[in-house]
XYZ file of C-alpha atoms in Angstrom:
647
model
C -51.488 85.427 -63.753
C -49.136 82.981 -62.145
C -49.558 79.335 -62.899
C -51.350 77.316 -60.267
C -49.182 75.465 -57.827
C -49.162 71.740 -58.536
C -48.672 69.711 -55.351
C -46.444 66.686 -55.635
C -47.306 63.757 -53.475
C -44.510 62.284 -51.361
C -43.339 58.702 -51.626
C -46.052 56.259 -50.707
C -45.534 54.212 -47.565
C -45.874 50.547 -48.386
C -48.638 48.931 -46.367
C -47.818 45.608 -44.755
C -48.567 42.852 -47.215
C -51.373 40.587 -46.101
C -50.673 36.957 -46.938
C -52.914 35.852 -49.758
C -54.520 32.519 -48.930
C -54.203 29.782 -51.477
C -57.255 29.286 -53.583
C -58.659 26.522 -55.703
C -61.258 26.417 -58.413
C -64.831 25.588 -57.493
C -64.654 22.570 -59.760
C -61.607 21.292 -57.864
C -63.216 21.923 -54.471
C -66.415 20.126 -55.455
C -64.432 17.249 -56.943
C -62.279 16.890 -53.831
C -65.294 17.124 -51.533
C -67.161 14.392 -53.394
C -63.978 12.318 -53.651
C -63.503 12.505 -49.886
C -67.141 11.565 -49.367
C -66.810 8.612 -51.738
C -63.537 7.506 -50.145
C -64.916 7.816 -46.630
C -68.200 6.048 -47.387
C -66.570 3.421 -49.599
C -63.755 2.801 -47.130
C -66.262 2.438 -44.311
C -68.303 -0.059 -46.347
C -65.203 -2.059 -47.280
C -64.083 -2.085 -43.660
C -67.535 -3.106 -42.456
C -67.756 -5.858 -45.100
C -64.389 -7.240 -44.072
C -65.271 -7.056 -40.384
C -68.608 -8.718 -41.061
C -66.879 -11.491 -43.010
C -64.382 -12.079 -40.213
C -67.190 -12.099 -37.652
C -69.177 -14.598 -39.727
C -66.149 -16.849 -40.082
C -65.390 -16.509 -36.393
C -68.998 -17.296 -35.490
C -68.929 -20.290 -37.818
C -65.691 -21.603 -36.332
C -66.897 -20.922 -32.799
C -70.125 -22.748 -33.513
C -68.296 -25.697 -35.017
C -65.911 -25.692 -32.064
C -68.840 -25.786 -29.656
C -70.149 -28.827 -31.557
C -66.722 -30.459 -31.257
C -66.553 -29.773 -27.533
C -70.038 -31.118 -26.970
C -69.319 -34.144 -29.153
C -66.092 -34.971 -27.357
C -67.703 -34.473 -23.971
C -70.676 -36.608 -24.976
C -68.397 -39.358 -26.253
C -66.452 -39.426 -23.000
C -69.673 -39.311 -20.999
C -70.962 -42.304 -22.967
C -67.829 -44.221 -22.033
C -68.373 -43.232 -18.426
C -71.977 -44.354 -18.491
C -71.223 -47.823 -19.895
C -68.255 -48.330 -17.598
C -70.170 -47.057 -14.589
C -73.014 -49.514 -15.228
C -70.616 -52.449 -15.406
C -68.811 -51.217 -12.284
C -72.046 -51.011 -10.293
C -72.884 -54.583 -11.302
C -69.511 -55.845 -10.085
C -69.769 -53.870 -6.854
C -73.195 -55.332 -6.071
C -72.282 -58.900 -7.065
C -68.526 -59.273 -6.813
C -67.147 -62.575 -8.170
C -65.598 -64.873 -5.601
C -63.409 -67.938 -5.580
C -59.831 -68.505 -6.582
C -58.095 -65.862 -8.743
C -58.339 -68.000 -11.899
C -62.126 -68.162 -11.558
C -62.367 -64.445 -10.765
C -60.277 -63.734 -13.870
C -62.584 -65.805 -16.057
C -65.657 -63.973 -14.732
C -64.050 -60.574 -15.282
C -63.082 -61.611 -18.843
C -66.719 -62.362 -19.624
C -67.765 -59.000 -18.135
C -65.150 -57.215 -20.256
C -66.340 -58.979 -23.366
C -69.913 -57.938 -22.652
C -68.949 -54.336 -21.943
C -66.797 -54.127 -25.094
C -69.912 -54.556 -27.234
C -71.489 -51.292 -26.061
C -68.302 -49.504 -24.957
C -65.284 -50.561 -27.030
C -63.165 -47.923 -25.267
C -63.114 -50.020 -22.063
C -59.658 -51.587 -22.172
C -59.452 -53.572 -18.945
C -61.061 -54.527 -15.622
C -59.061 -54.936 -12.441
C -59.789 -55.806 -8.831
C -57.403 -55.540 -5.905
C -57.539 -55.951 -2.146
C -55.756 -54.491 0.810
C -53.249 -57.375 0.884
C -51.918 -56.399 -2.525
C -53.542 -59.249 -4.476
C -55.013 -58.228 -7.822
C -56.646 -59.700 -10.910
C -56.458 -57.662 -14.128
C -58.235 -58.641 -17.323
C -57.450 -56.708 -20.520
C -57.798 -57.214 -24.207
C -54.825 -58.959 -25.641
C -52.262 -56.943 -27.625
C -50.965 -59.968 -29.622
C -52.982 -59.143 -32.733
C -55.401 -61.148 -34.881
C -55.530 -64.922 -35.058
C -53.525 -66.309 -38.011
C -54.679 -69.275 -40.120
C -53.057 -72.678 -39.443
C -51.411 -71.296 -36.334
C -52.094 -71.908 -32.688
C -54.846 -69.644 -31.424
C -53.705 -66.433 -29.776
C -55.282 -65.079 -26.601
C -58.101 -62.566 -26.920
C -57.954 -61.665 -23.228
C -54.983 -61.522 -20.901
C -55.706 -62.330 -17.252
C -52.942 -61.011 -15.022
C -52.975 -62.423 -11.511
C -50.649 -60.889 -8.974
C -49.816 -61.777 -5.403
C -47.444 -60.124 -2.966
C -44.074 -61.783 -2.624
C -40.672 -61.168 -1.225
C -39.286 -57.882 -2.592
C -42.424 -57.131 -4.647
C -45.347 -58.774 -6.510
C -45.306 -61.993 -8.491
C -47.496 -62.029 -11.592
C -48.663 -64.814 -13.863
C -50.590 -64.352 -17.102
C -53.345 -66.595 -18.389
C -54.444 -66.206 -21.997
C -58.138 -66.756 -22.806
C -59.586 -67.272 -26.264
C -62.729 -65.877 -27.793
C -64.743 -68.668 -26.029
C -63.056 -67.695 -22.768
C -61.184 -71.015 -22.711
C -57.554 -71.052 -21.626
C -55.107 -70.974 -24.543
C -51.880 -70.067 -22.755
C -50.335 -69.725 -19.297
C -47.085 -68.137 -18.180
C -44.916 -68.979 -15.200
C -45.021 -66.563 -12.259
C -42.556 -63.725 -12.623
C -41.708 -60.808 -10.390
C -43.132 -57.441 -11.489
C -42.707 -53.905 -10.305
C -46.392 -53.266 -9.769
C -48.407 -52.604 -6.646
C -52.118 -52.076 -7.278
C -52.509 -50.381 -3.925
C -50.379 -47.490 -5.184
C -52.334 -46.891 -8.385
C -54.543 -43.751 -8.515
C -57.722 -45.734 -9.085
C -57.153 -47.689 -5.854
C -56.009 -44.853 -3.618
C -58.930 -42.653 -4.678
C -61.611 -45.338 -4.386
C -60.556 -46.917 -1.084
C -61.382 -43.713 0.771
C -64.459 -42.691 -1.236
C -68.041 -43.754 -0.473
C -69.002 -43.758 -4.169
C -67.432 -44.347 -7.557
C -64.517 -42.068 -8.470
C -62.809 -41.145 -11.737
C -59.085 -40.638 -12.072
C -57.513 -37.931 -14.173
C -56.259 -39.188 -17.556
C -52.934 -41.044 -17.331
C -50.703 -43.362 -19.371
C -51.824 -46.949 -19.039
C -49.566 -49.707 -17.812
C -47.842 -52.172 -20.067
C -46.171 -49.950 -22.693
C -49.374 -49.609 -24.682
C -48.809 -45.907 -25.265
C -52.481 -45.329 -24.603
C -53.970 -42.649 -22.404
C -57.218 -42.989 -20.565
C -58.881 -42.774 -17.205
C -60.127 -45.264 -14.648
C -63.469 -45.550 -12.883
C -63.152 -47.364 -9.559
C -65.351 -48.290 -6.609
C -64.814 -50.104 -3.349
C -66.944 -52.981 -2.077
C -69.082 -51.888 0.832
C -68.751 -55.197 2.632
C -65.015 -55.345 2.003
C -63.595 -51.769 2.186
C -60.119 -52.945 1.169
C -61.317 -54.480 -2.107
C -61.692 -52.182 -5.131
C -62.967 -52.761 -8.687
C -61.777 -50.527 -11.530
C -62.427 -50.192 -15.282
C -59.835 -48.581 -17.568
C -61.378 -46.490 -20.354
C -59.017 -45.511 -23.165
C -59.350 -42.386 -25.288
C -57.978 -43.754 -28.568
C -61.325 -43.623 -30.340
C -61.598 -39.933 -29.444
C -59.073 -39.056 -32.171
C -61.175 -40.708 -34.868
C -64.299 -38.857 -33.822
C -62.401 -35.581 -33.683
C -61.177 -36.164 -37.224
C -64.727 -36.761 -38.415
C -65.773 -33.429 -36.940
C -63.330 -31.354 -39.008
C -64.933 -28.739 -41.267
C -62.284 -26.227 -42.356
C -59.164 -26.955 -44.439
C -56.128 -27.421 -42.228
C -58.220 -27.583 -39.072
C -56.705 -29.474 -36.142
C -58.352 -30.572 -32.899
C -56.591 -31.897 -29.828
C -57.688 -33.059 -26.387
C -55.171 -32.953 -23.561
C -55.181 -33.000 -19.814
C -54.341 -29.922 -17.763
C -50.976 -31.504 -16.908
C -50.048 -31.836 -20.586
C -50.949 -35.428 -21.446
C -52.065 -35.977 -25.042
C -55.418 -37.727 -24.953
C -56.265 -37.522 -28.634
C -56.096 -35.349 -31.702
C -57.662 -35.188 -35.143
C -54.408 -36.287 -36.821
C -54.297 -39.548 -34.868
C -51.720 -40.341 -32.248
C -48.103 -39.603 -33.136
C -46.079 -42.665 -34.013
C -43.508 -41.662 -31.440
C -44.873 -43.271 -28.295
C -42.010 -41.806 -26.312
C -43.280 -38.392 -27.269
C -46.690 -39.354 -25.977
C -45.150 -40.530 -22.753
C -43.255 -37.290 -22.337
C -46.429 -35.342 -22.990
C -46.561 -31.656 -23.906
C -44.591 -30.262 -20.999
C -40.976 -29.247 -21.036
C -38.772 -28.150 -23.913
C -40.169 -28.631 -27.366
C -38.220 -31.445 -28.996
C -38.326 -32.082 -32.738
C -41.411 -33.994 -33.603
C -44.194 -34.229 -36.136
C -45.951 -31.003 -37.198
C -49.095 -32.167 -35.418
C -47.178 -32.778 -32.196
C -45.539 -29.348 -32.498
C -48.976 -27.822 -32.976
C -50.292 -29.686 -29.925
C -47.385 -28.352 -27.897
C -48.087 -24.801 -29.102
C -51.775 -25.104 -28.226
C -50.932 -26.439 -24.792
C -48.416 -23.607 -24.317
C -51.094 -21.049 -25.192
C -53.444 -22.675 -22.698
C -50.845 -22.652 -19.939
C -49.966 -19.002 -20.674
C -53.579 -17.893 -20.233
C -56.019 -20.640 -19.189
C -58.941 -18.189 -19.231
C -58.412 -17.071 -22.868
C -60.867 -18.698 -25.252
C -59.583 -17.294 -28.581
C -55.850 -17.012 -29.236
C -53.437 -16.556 -32.133
C -50.616 -19.105 -32.066
C -47.470 -19.153 -34.199
C -46.138 -22.600 -35.132
C -43.266 -23.112 -37.533
C -43.510 -19.575 -38.860
C -47.238 -19.786 -39.608
C -50.112 -18.355 -37.625
C -53.154 -20.305 -36.554
C -56.256 -19.082 -34.755
C -57.157 -21.314 -31.843
C -60.230 -21.941 -29.725
C -59.287 -23.444 -26.364
C -61.878 -24.568 -23.835
C -61.399 -26.386 -20.510
C -64.251 -28.829 -19.885
C -65.172 -31.088 -16.980
C -66.723 -34.467 -17.709
C -67.875 -36.582 -14.756
C -65.415 -34.787 -12.527
C -62.540 -35.169 -15.000
C -60.844 -31.985 -16.236
C -59.951 -31.902 -19.933
C -58.831 -29.245 -22.372
C -60.122 -29.231 -25.954
C -58.314 -27.040 -28.504
C -59.259 -26.401 -32.121
C -56.973 -24.495 -34.485
C -57.509 -23.149 -37.996
C -54.774 -21.669 -40.229
C -54.931 -17.892 -40.466
C -55.377 -18.230 -44.228
C -58.830 -19.667 -43.619
C -59.727 -16.309 -42.070
C -57.540 -14.014 -44.075
C -58.053 -15.641 -47.455
C -61.827 -14.999 -47.767
C -61.445 -11.661 -46.029
C -58.678 -10.609 -48.416
C -60.628 -11.829 -51.421
C -63.654 -9.889 -50.224
C -61.409 -6.889 -49.601
C -59.994 -7.040 -53.140
C -63.463 -7.501 -54.589
C -64.803 -4.630 -52.516
C -61.875 -2.431 -53.509
C -62.503 -3.239 -57.157
C -66.179 -2.385 -56.830
C -65.257 0.749 -54.894
C -62.772 1.760 -57.579
C -65.444 1.307 -60.253
C -67.962 3.266 -58.199
C -65.412 6.013 -57.593
C -64.537 6.171 -61.292
C -68.208 6.509 -62.188
C -68.645 8.929 -59.292
C -65.732 11.057 -60.502
C -67.300 11.299 -63.952
C -70.653 12.316 -62.503
C -69.025 14.691 -60.021
C -66.963 16.265 -62.786
C -70.089 16.799 -64.876
C -71.933 18.228 -61.869
C -68.976 20.411 -60.880
C -68.616 21.652 -64.438
C -72.317 22.464 -64.660
C -71.926 24.541 -61.490
C -68.446 25.979 -61.936
C -68.717 26.981 -65.608
C -71.684 29.363 -65.292
C -70.268 30.736 -62.043
C -66.938 31.320 -63.775
C -68.672 33.117 -66.631
C -70.636 35.208 -64.157
C -67.412 36.027 -62.300
C -65.868 37.171 -65.589
C -68.947 39.294 -66.248
C -68.674 40.893 -62.809
C -64.971 41.582 -63.340
C -65.774 43.242 -66.674
C -68.557 45.295 -65.117
C -66.403 46.636 -62.274
C -63.812 47.539 -64.909
C -66.560 49.517 -66.732
C -66.429 47.303 -69.813
C -70.124 47.297 -70.565
C -70.579 45.060 -73.573
C -73.322 42.804 -74.803
C -73.119 39.648 -72.704
C -74.297 36.153 -73.507
C -75.702 34.945 -70.187
C -74.705 31.369 -69.296
C -77.450 28.773 -69.328
C -78.057 26.869 -66.121
C -80.849 24.809 -64.625
C -79.631 25.494 -61.096
C -81.988 27.868 -59.299
C -79.287 29.628 -57.287
C -77.194 30.297 -60.390
C -80.238 31.739 -62.138
C -80.718 34.061 -59.164
C -77.054 35.015 -59.350
C -77.440 35.712 -63.058
C -80.316 38.073 -62.320
C -78.235 39.805 -59.654
C -75.347 40.281 -62.119
C -77.715 41.726 -64.717
C -78.999 44.150 -62.099
C -75.420 45.035 -61.140
C -74.574 45.690 -64.779
C -77.589 47.933 -65.221
C -76.977 49.746 -61.916
C -73.306 50.446 -62.485
C -73.910 51.394 -66.119
C -76.539 53.893 -65.014
C -74.410 55.012 -62.070
C -71.443 55.754 -64.331
C -73.770 57.570 -66.715
C -75.018 59.997 -64.098
C -71.680 60.398 -62.302
C -68.140 60.907 -63.598
C -66.606 57.577 -64.522
C -63.391 58.401 -62.692
C -65.384 59.042 -59.539
C -67.245 55.782 -59.918
C -63.992 53.911 -60.578
C -62.458 55.419 -57.467
C -65.421 54.236 -55.404
C -65.080 50.726 -56.808
C -61.312 50.662 -56.351
C -61.493 51.863 -52.747
C -64.332 49.548 -51.913
C -65.908 52.264 -49.779
C -69.223 54.047 -50.001
C -68.933 57.711 -51.069
C -69.051 60.298 -48.298
C -69.508 64.057 -48.175
C -66.316 66.076 -48.366
C -63.424 66.786 -50.698
C -59.884 68.015 -51.031
C -58.160 71.033 -52.528
C -56.279 70.223 -55.708
C -55.229 71.873 -58.998
C -57.630 71.387 -61.871
C -58.446 72.652 -65.369
C -62.102 73.737 -65.572
C -64.055 74.025 -68.810
C -67.411 75.653 -69.503
C -69.224 75.593 -72.844
C -72.324 77.453 -73.955
C -74.509 77.568 -77.099
C -74.840 80.987 -78.696
C -78.443 82.190 -78.792
C -79.812 79.014 -77.307
C -82.772 80.731 -75.672
C -84.059 81.874 -79.076
C -83.482 78.441 -80.563
C -85.388 76.793 -77.706
C -88.356 79.086 -78.258
C -88.705 78.024 -81.912
C -88.484 74.250 -81.283
C -90.682 71.779 -79.440
C -89.136 69.711 -76.669
C -89.463 66.573 -78.822
C -87.243 68.225 -81.417
C -84.882 70.060 -79.099
C -83.929 67.319 -76.646
C -82.765 64.791 -79.286
C -80.716 67.470 -81.074
C -79.219 68.655 -77.794
C -78.358 65.076 -76.831
C -76.456 64.589 -80.102
C -74.624 67.823 -79.451
C -73.692 66.846 -75.872
C -72.461 63.459 -77.097
C -69.822 65.100 -79.321
C -68.445 67.272 -76.527
C -68.668 64.507 -73.902
C -66.789 62.038 -76.094
C -63.781 64.342 -76.333
C -63.824 65.191 -72.629
C -63.972 61.574 -71.565
C -61.417 60.440 -74.125
C -58.910 62.947 -72.745
C -59.395 61.781 -69.139
C -61.661 64.631 -68.123
C -64.612 64.474 -65.796
C -68.046 65.552 -67.004
C -69.322 67.480 -64.032
C -72.799 68.474 -65.171
C -75.047 69.652 -67.965
C -76.630 73.013 -67.180
C -79.276 73.644 -69.793
C -77.232 73.989 -72.993
C -73.957 74.374 -71.059
C -71.399 71.736 -70.190
C -69.091 71.844 -67.179
C -66.070 69.574 -67.099
C -62.758 69.475 -65.285
C -59.412 67.711 -65.431
C -57.536 67.051 -62.155
C -53.887 68.085 -62.540
C -51.241 65.802 -61.130
C -47.485 66.239 -61.071
C -47.152 62.632 -62.172
C -49.135 63.452 -65.353
C -47.721 66.703 -66.802
C -49.652 66.347 -70.063
C -53.088 66.566 -68.483
C -53.564 70.305 -69.241
C -52.444 69.768 -72.826
C -54.990 67.000 -73.261
C -57.700 69.318 -71.942
C -56.795 71.967 -74.546
C -56.644 69.369 -77.311
C -60.023 67.949 -76.252
C -61.674 71.406 -76.470
C -60.205 72.048 -79.930
C -61.351 68.607 -81.105
C -64.807 69.271 -79.633
C -64.957 72.501 -81.650
C -64.252 70.619 -84.853
C -66.781 67.914 -84.051
C -69.440 70.486 -83.217
C -68.728 72.288 -86.529
C -69.152 69.023 -88.407
C -72.336 68.248 -86.476
C -73.735 71.717 -87.243
C -73.275 71.019 -90.949
C -75.389 67.925 -90.467
C -77.998 69.896 -88.489
C -78.252 72.521 -91.283
C -78.641 69.752 -93.841
C -81.467 68.333 -91.723
C -83.115 71.719 -91.534
C -82.217 72.209 -87.913
C -80.570 75.283 -86.395
C -76.813 75.149 -85.850
C -75.587 75.098 -82.242
C -72.676 77.543 -82.309
C -70.553 76.837 -79.225
C -68.199 78.944 -77.113
C -65.654 77.510 -74.628
C -63.825 78.934 -71.652
C -60.970 77.284 -69.720
C -59.073 78.215 -66.594
C -56.494 76.446 -64.368
C -56.159 76.760 -60.609
C -56.973 75.211 -57.257
C -60.492 74.028 -56.463
C -62.276 71.915 -53.909
C -62.984 68.565 -55.540
C -65.296 66.084 -53.858
C -68.859 65.143 -52.995
C -71.363 67.800 -52.003
C -75.043 67.575 -51.173
C -76.685 65.398 -48.539
C -76.122 61.864 -47.330
C -79.135 60.795 -49.428
C -78.119 62.591 -52.614
C -74.612 63.715 -53.550
C -72.934 65.348 -56.483
C -69.265 64.926 -57.340
C -68.036 68.318 -58.529
C -65.396 71.026 -58.337
C -66.106 74.210 -56.383
C -64.329 77.465 -55.787
C -62.932 80.602 -57.331
C -61.289 78.728 -60.229
C -64.642 77.369 -61.326
C -66.265 80.797 -61.248
C -63.426 82.344 -63.274
C -63.715 79.617 -65.936
C -67.429 80.337 -66.261
C -66.787 84.098 -66.644
C -64.070 83.524 -69.247
C -66.512 81.499 -71.350
C -68.943 84.463 -71.225
C -66.194 86.840 -72.507
C -66.352 85.066 -75.892
C -69.516 87.026 -76.588
C -67.667 90.338 -75.989
C -64.658 89.495 -78.157
C -66.394 87.383 -80.832
C -64.203 84.382 -80.129
C -64.964 80.684 -79.743
C -62.346 79.455 -77.249
C -60.861 81.644 -74.536
C -58.383 80.481 -71.906
C -56.611 82.108 -68.991
C -52.922 82.829 -68.690
C -52.816 80.256 -65.894
C -53.873 77.557 -68.345
C -51.474 78.804 -71.004
C -48.602 78.398 -68.553
C -49.336 74.674 -67.945
C -50.621 73.698 -71.403
C -47.249 73.205 -73.037
C -45.899 74.082 -76.492
C -48.429 72.324 -78.680
C -50.818 75.251 -79.033
C -51.004 78.850 -80.211
C -52.263 81.440 -77.740
C -53.304 84.870 -79.079
C -53.542 87.502 -76.342
C -56.971 89.105 -76.380
C -57.156 91.388 -73.346
C -56.386 91.970 -69.709
C -60.035 91.558 -68.892
C -61.995 92.335 -65.810
C -63.892 89.267 -64.716
C -67.334 89.827 -63.311
C -67.648 88.667 -59.719
C -63.999 89.104 -58.856
C -61.663 91.995 -58.194
C -58.819 90.373 -60.155
C -58.106 91.014 -63.796
C -57.315 88.039 -65.984
C -55.217 87.862 -69.113
C -57.318 85.956 -71.641
C -56.067 84.247 -74.765
C -57.695 82.718 -77.806
C -56.713 79.065 -78.129
C -55.779 77.607 -81.496
C -53.751 74.619 -82.637
C -50.045 75.213 -83.105
C -50.208 74.261 -86.794
C -52.629 77.145 -87.444
C -49.892 79.684 -86.630
């Protein structure tokens, strides 16, 4: 009989490669997830702490600035109140007489006012004719021992003259007695042109001038409160209130290191600052407007604060750069008794940034320690999760590769992992049982394809083997099932071991018979030879087992084999609920009939000519007969199979 045709498969068409996504271990993923959580939460806390610190500092500085503003405003208001009371007294009872007498009266009033309001510098009265009497504290300094007494008050009396005013000065001592007198001298001064006069002469009540630089080269800024006499509209009384003492009070109100407070007028006049007045009186006279000329650091800071105010008068909080350093400033316009002032407080940025940076470093250190401890705990937690899962994954990989070995299940206190462990145990048991009832190659193919088995098959060349026990019916009648089944199981184990070891598929056990087949593939030309070798080895193993059975007092199970090669339908048959993986067709029937011919010829292993043609040179084939096979019209040349070395 001609050898069966072995189909060669054509070259496989490479499927498009699907990009494999990058993966990471569970331990790494858990660690990164917790690290991100720790970083996010810790970073948020650090940021919130720093923001809270800055807000607290800002609130503290704002609160202190509000106190400064209120204090400065209150101080100025107090000066207004004292000066206003004295002014009302003069307006109701104006002194009369010659200018010398009026000057003496005004000197006494100034001395009385100075007790409660030392900021009042001078008192002046003027009329529409241009005559004026001005009394001010003397600038000559303290009285020296053994020297002529110096004036405590200067009484300046001016009268209009040709080409301007003529002024004489009378010096009064502490007892208001005359201690000096100067000759009349022309002066460039007209009281009627001074702000305090021009404002008051047209006003029905007392008025306050904006701050301005006082007369006489004193270098002092202040404001004037003036009021006209109702019975004499052209006559005006005025009190000059200086702001020198404001600087001292501002200095007392400092709280933060490097803090600076300044009070200036909207037009840029320096009225006072916490550093005291600059020594450069010319700088005071120039004020804060115009180009910044070299000056003291405090004057430069005042100029910068005024510049920030002019740039945005409505801005309360500003950052100002002075001499390469940054200061945070609070600037507030205030109105006191109708007078507009600007109060500015500045604090070096280090006062803010220093505590905030120290808190930031401290928070970062704490966060680093927390993260280090968190990493240790996360690593332990990740390991406790990842290690048993990794072991279970290895177990699953071994199971799907049909390596069923005794496993040591990983210990875990995590409920989900325990459930997974139970599922893996069930998978192991299921696949072990599945591969026991079905051919392992079939089960492997199902696992490899990742598809559920379906009914159907394909035509392919195979080697089919049938075995049968001689006289088994008589043996079964003499033995109980409890004795027969264990002996038969030992017998099947010997044959099955050789079939499986050679790559064959155990199709089924039919009573005492075994059906197996080997798929033939052009890529594996030695498959038929392995089938022949497996049958010969099974014969030897059965002979050895029979010797053991006889020694145990059991009947020997003399076995006959039949093999044939040809095409068959290989696949799953049955129903969707229950299938059987098998080989069907004429080749299978012929193999079964060849096995039965052993009884006729007294042989143990018979094979067809078709098998002989594909088995190869490693065997000896003795021609037995051109036999007629029951169930077919063809005749088959049958041969007894023996190892080549037995020739």
